[in-house]
Amino acid sequence: MSVEATFDVDELREMIADVLEVDGESITQDIDFIRDLGVDSLLAMELAVTLERHYRVKIESHEIADVRTLPDICALLNRKLRKAA
């Protein structure tokens, strides 16, 4: 299943960019949030809360800690949304 088939990638990218305070175009498929953007645990939790509110899912702290890329976020959301359905 492709990312595009499940999510509006542009909307998700902009949501992530808003939380991380970066340009949306910098959120590419292979950018590493921790290594390339300096995301720390506080920002990761802020991102989790934003995603929880938007997609109406519960994201545990250990789950968001494993997220490093846009495809990682999509995979996490896919799991959560399938479970909620």
CSV table of N, CA and C in Angstrom, one decimal:
chain,number,residue,atom,x,y,z
A,1,MET,N,0.9,-1.2,0.0
A,1,MET,CA,0.0,0.0,0.0
A,1,MET,C,0.9,1.2,0.0
A,2,SER,N,0.6,2.1,-0.9
A,2,SER,CA,1.5,3.3,-1.0
A,2,SER,C,1.0,4.4,0.0
A,3,VAL,N,1.9,5.3,0.4
A,3,VAL,CA,1.6,6.4,1.3
A,3,VAL,C,0.5,7.2,0.7
A,4,GLU,N,0.6,7.5,-0.7
A,4,GLU,CA,-0.4,8.3,-1.3
A,4,GLU,C,-1.8,7.8,-1.3
A,5,ALA,N,-1.9,6.4,-1.3
A,5,ALA,CA,-3.2,5.8,-1.3
A,5,ALA,C,-4.0,6.0,0.0
A,6,THR,N,-3.2,6.2,1.1
A,6,THR,CA,-3.8,6.3,2.4
A,6,THR,C,-4.0,7.7,3.0
A,7,PHE,N,-3.0,8.6,2.7
A,7,PHE,CA,-3.0,9.9,3.3
A,7,PHE,C,-2.9,11.0,2.2
A,8,ASP,N,-3.4,12.1,2.5
A,8,ASP,CA,-3.0,13.3,1.7
A,8,ASP,C,-1.6,13.7,2.2
A,9,VAL,N,-0.6,13.3,1.4
A,9,VAL,CA,0.8,13.4,1.8
A,9,VAL,C,1.1,14.9,2.0
A,10,ASP,N,0.6,15.8,1.1
A,10,ASP,CA,0.9,17.2,1.3
A,10,ASP,C,0.3,17.8,2.6
A,11,GLU,N,-0.9,17.3,2.9
A,11,GLU,CA,-1.5,17.8,4.2
A,11,GLU,C,-0.7,17.3,5.4
A,12,LEU,N,-0.3,16.0,5.4
A,12,LEU,CA,0.5,15.4,6.4
A,12,LEU,C,1.9,16.1,6.5
A,13,ARG,N,2.5,16.3,5.4
A,13,ARG,CA,3.8,17.0,5.3
A,13,ARG,C,3.7,18.4,6.0
A,14,GLU,N,2.7,19.1,5.6
A,14,GLU,CA,2.5,20.5,6.2
A,14,GLU,C,2.2,20.5,7.7
A,15,MET,N,1.5,19.5,8.1
A,15,MET,CA,1.2,19.3,9.5
A,15,MET,C,2.5,19.1,10.3
A,16,ILE,N,3.3,18.2,9.8
A,16,ILE,CA,4.6,17.9,10.4
A,16,ILE,C,5.5,19.1,10.4
A,17,ALA,N,5.5,19.8,9.2
A,17,ALA,CA,6.4,21.0,9.1
A,17,ALA,C,6.0,22.1,10.1
A,18,ASP,N,4.7,22.3,10.3
A,18,ASP,CA,4.2,23.3,11.2
A,18,ASP,C,4.7,23.0,12.6
A,19,VAL,N,4.6,21.7,13.1
A,19,VAL,CA,5.0,21.3,14.4
A,19,VAL,C,6.5,21.5,14.5
A,20,LEU,N,7.3,21.1,13.5
A,20,LEU,CA,8.7,21.2,13.6
A,20,LEU,C,9.3,22.5,13.2
A,21,GLU,N,8.4,23.4,12.8
A,21,GLU,CA,8.8,24.8,12.4
A,21,GLU,C,9.8,24.8,11.3
A,22,VAL,N,9.6,24.0,10.2
A,22,VAL,CA,10.4,24.0,9.0
A,22,VAL,C,9.5,24.1,7.8
A,23,ASP,N,10.1,24.4,6.7
A,23,ASP,CA,9.4,24.5,5.4
A,23,ASP,C,8.9,23.1,5.0
A,24,GLY,N,7.7,23.0,4.6
A,24,GLY,CA,7.0,21.8,4.2
A,24,GLY,C,7.8,21.0,3.1
A,25,GLU,N,8.5,21.7,2.2
A,25,GLU,CA,9.3,21.0,1.2
A,25,GLU,C,10.5,20.3,1.8
A,26,SER,N,10.9,20.6,3.0
A,26,SER,CA,12.0,20.0,3.6
A,26,SER,C,11.6,18.6,4.1
A,27,ILE,N,10.3,18.3,4.3
A,27,ILE,CA,9.9,17.0,4.8
A,27,ILE,C,9.8,16.1,3.6
A,28,THR,N,10.9,15.5,3.2
A,28,THR,CA,10.9,14.5,2.1
A,28,THR,C,10.8,13.1,2.6
A,29,GLN,N,10.6,12.2,1.7
A,29,GLN,CA,10.5,10.8,2.1
A,29,GLN,C,11.7,10.2,2.9
A,30,ASP,N,12.9,10.8,2.6
A,30,ASP,CA,14.1,10.2,3.2
A,30,ASP,C,14.7,11.1,4.3
A,31,ILE,N,14.1,12.2,4.6
A,31,ILE,CA,14.8,13.0,5.6
A,31,ILE,C,14.5,12.4,7.0
A,32,ASP,N,15.6,12.4,7.8
A,32,ASP,CA,15.5,11.8,9.2
A,32,ASP,C,15.2,13.0,10.1
A,33,PHE,N,14.1,12.9,10.8
A,33,PHE,CA,13.7,14.0,11.7
A,33,PHE,C,14.7,14.2,12.8
A,34,ILE,N,15.3,13.2,13.3
A,34,ILE,CA,16.2,13.4,14.5
A,34,ILE,C,17.6,13.8,13.9
A,35,ARG,N,18.1,13.1,13.0
A,35,ARG,CA,19.5,13.5,12.5
A,35,ARG,C,19.5,14.8,11.7
A,36,ASP,N,18.5,14.9,10.8
A,36,ASP,CA,18.6,16.1,9.9
A,36,ASP,C,17.8,17.3,10.4
A,37,LEU,N,16.8,17.1,11.2
A,37,LEU,CA,16.1,18.3,11.7
A,37,LEU,C,16.2,18.5,13.2
A,38,GLY,N,16.9,17.7,13.9
A,38,GLY,CA,17.2,17.9,15.3
A,38,GLY,C,15.9,17.7,16.2
A,39,VAL,N,15.0,16.8,15.8
A,39,VAL,CA,13.8,16.6,16.6
A,39,VAL,C,14.2,15.9,17.9
A,40,ASP,N,13.8,16.5,19.0
A,40,ASP,CA,14.0,15.9,20.3
A,40,ASP,C,12.7,15.2,20.9
A,41,SER,N,12.8,14.7,22.0
A,41,SER,CA,11.6,14.0,22.6
A,41,SER,C,10.4,14.9,22.8
A,42,LEU,N,10.7,16.2,23.2
A,42,LEU,CA,9.6,17.1,23.4
A,42,LEU,C,8.9,17.4,22.1
A,43,LEU,N,9.6,17.7,21.0
A,43,LEU,CA,9.0,17.9,19.7
A,43,LEU,C,8.3,16.7,19.2
A,44,ALA,N,8.9,15.5,19.4
A,44,ALA,CA,8.2,14.3,19.0
A,44,ALA,C,6.9,14.1,19.7
A,45,MET,N,6.8,14.4,21.0
A,45,MET,CA,5.5,14.3,21.7
A,45,MET,C,4.5,15.4,21.2
A,46,GLU,N,5.0,16.5,20.9
A,46,GLU,CA,4.1,17.6,20.3
A,46,GLU,C,3.6,17.1,18.9
A,47,LEU,N,4.4,16.5,18.1
A,47,LEU,CA,4.0,15.9,16.9
A,47,LEU,C,2.9,14.8,17.1
A,48,ALA,N,3.2,14.0,18.1
A,48,ALA,CA,2.2,12.9,18.4
A,48,ALA,C,0.9,13.4,18.8
A,49,VAL,N,0.9,14.5,19.6
A,49,VAL,CA,-0.4,15.1,20.0
A,49,VAL,C,-1.1,15.7,18.8
A,50,THR,N,-0.4,16.3,17.9
A,50,THR,CA,-1.0,16.9,16.7
A,50,THR,C,-1.6,15.8,15.9
A,51,LEU,N,-0.9,14.7,15.7
A,51,LEU,CA,-1.4,13.6,14.9
A,51,LEU,C,-2.6,12.9,15.5
A,52,GLU,N,-2.5,12.8,16.8
A,52,GLU,CA,-3.7,12.2,17.6
A,52,GLU,C,-4.9,13.0,17.4
A,53,ARG,N,-4.8,14.3,17.5
A,53,ARG,CA,-6.0,15.1,17.3
A,53,ARG,C,-6.5,15.1,15.9
A,54,HIS,N,-5.6,15.2,14.9
A,54,HIS,CA,-6.1,15.2,13.5
A,54,HIS,C,-6.7,13.9,13.1
A,55,TYR,N,-6.0,12.8,13.4
A,55,TYR,CA,-6.4,11.5,12.9
A,55,TYR,C,-7.3,10.7,14.0
A,56,ARG,N,-7.5,11.2,15.2
A,56,ARG,CA,-8.3,10.6,16.2
A,56,ARG,C,-7.8,9.2,16.6
A,57,VAL,N,-6.5,9.2,16.8
A,57,VAL,CA,-5.9,7.9,17.3
A,57,VAL,C,-5.1,8.2,18.5
A,58,LYS,N,-4.7,7.1,19.2
A,58,LYS,CA,-3.8,7.3,20.4
A,58,LYS,C,-2.4,6.8,20.0
A,59,ILE,N,-1.4,7.6,20.2
A,59,ILE,CA,0.0,7.3,19.9
A,59,ILE,C,0.8,7.3,21.2
A,60,GLU,N,1.3,6.2,21.6
A,60,GLU,CA,2.1,6.1,22.8
A,60,GLU,C,3.5,6.7,22.6
A,61,SER,N,4.1,7.1,23.7
A,61,SER,CA,5.4,7.7,23.6
A,61,SER,C,6.5,6.8,23.0
A,62,HIS,N,6.4,5.5,23.3
A,62,HIS,CA,7.4,4.6,22.7
A,62,HIS,C,7.2,4.5,21.2
A,63,GLU,N,6.0,4.6,20.7
A,63,GLU,CA,5.7,4.5,19.3
A,63,GLU,C,6.2,5.7,18.5
A,64,ILE,N,6.0,6.9,19.1
A,64,ILE,CA,6.5,8.1,18.4
A,64,ILE,C,8.0,8.2,18.5
A,65,ALA,N,8.6,7.6,19.5
A,65,ALA,CA,10.1,7.6,19.6
A,65,ALA,C,10.7,6.8,18.4
A,66,ASP,N,10.0,5.8,17.9
A,66,ASP,CA,10.5,5.0,16.7
A,66,ASP,C,10.4,5.7,15.4
A,67,VAL,N,9.7,6.8,15.3
A,67,VAL,CA,9.4,7.5,14.1
A,67,VAL,C,10.6,8.4,13.7
A,68,ARG,N,11.1,8.2,12.5
A,68,ARG,CA,12.3,9.0,12.1
A,68,ARG,C,12.1,9.6,10.7
A,69,THR,N,11.1,9.1,10.0
A,69,THR,CA,10.9,9.6,8.6
A,69,THR,C,9.4,9.7,8.3
A,70,LEU,N,9.1,10.4,7.2
A,70,LEU,CA,7.7,10.5,6.8
A,70,LEU,C,7.0,9.1,6.6
A,71,PRO,N,7.7,8.2,5.9
A,71,PRO,CA,7.1,6.9,5.7
A,71,PRO,C,6.9,6.2,7.1
A,72,ASP,N,7.8,6.4,8.1
A,72,ASP,CA,7.5,5.9,9.4
A,72,ASP,C,6.2,6.4,10.0
A,73,ILE,N,6.0,7.7,9.9
A,73,ILE,CA,4.7,8.3,10.4
A,73,ILE,C,3.5,7.6,9.7
A,74,CYS,N,3.6,7.5,8.4
A,74,CYS,CA,2.5,6.9,7.6
A,74,CYS,C,2.3,5.5,8.0
A,75,ALA,N,3.3,4.7,8.2
A,75,ALA,CA,3.2,3.3,8.7
A,75,ALA,C,2.5,3.3,10.0
A,76,LEU,N,2.9,4.1,11.0
A,76,LEU,CA,2.3,4.2,12.3
A,76,LEU,C,0.8,4.5,12.2
A,77,LEU,N,0.5,5.6,11.4
A,77,LEU,CA,-0.9,6.0,11.3
A,77,LEU,C,-1.7,4.9,10.6
A,78,ASN,N,-1.1,4.2,9.6
A,78,ASN,CA,-1.9,3.1,9.0
A,78,ASN,C,-2.2,2.0,10.0
A,79,ARG,N,-1.2,1.6,10.9
A,79,ARG,CA,-1.5,0.6,11.9
A,79,ARG,C,-2.6,1.1,12.8
A,80,LYS,N,-2.5,2.4,13.3
A,80,LYS,CA,-3.5,2.9,14.2
A,80,LYS,C,-4.9,3.0,13.6
A,81,LEU,N,-5.0,3.4,12.4
A,81,LEU,CA,-6.3,3.6,11.8
A,81,LEU,C,-6.9,2.2,11.4
A,82,ARG,N,-6.1,1.3,11.0
A,82,ARG,CA,-6.6,-0.1,10.8
A,82,ARG,C,-7.2,-0.7,12.1
A,83,LYS,N,-6.4,-0.5,13.2
A,83,LYS,CA,-6.8,-1.0,14.5
A,83,LYS,C,-8.1,-0.3,15.0
A,84,ALA,N,-8.3,1.0,14.7
A,84,ALA,CA,-9.5,1.7,15.1
A,84,ALA,C,-10.7,1.4,14.3
A,85,ALA,N,-10.5,0.8,13.1
A,85,ALA,CA,-11.6,0.6,12.2
A,85,ALA,C,-12.4,-0.7,12.6
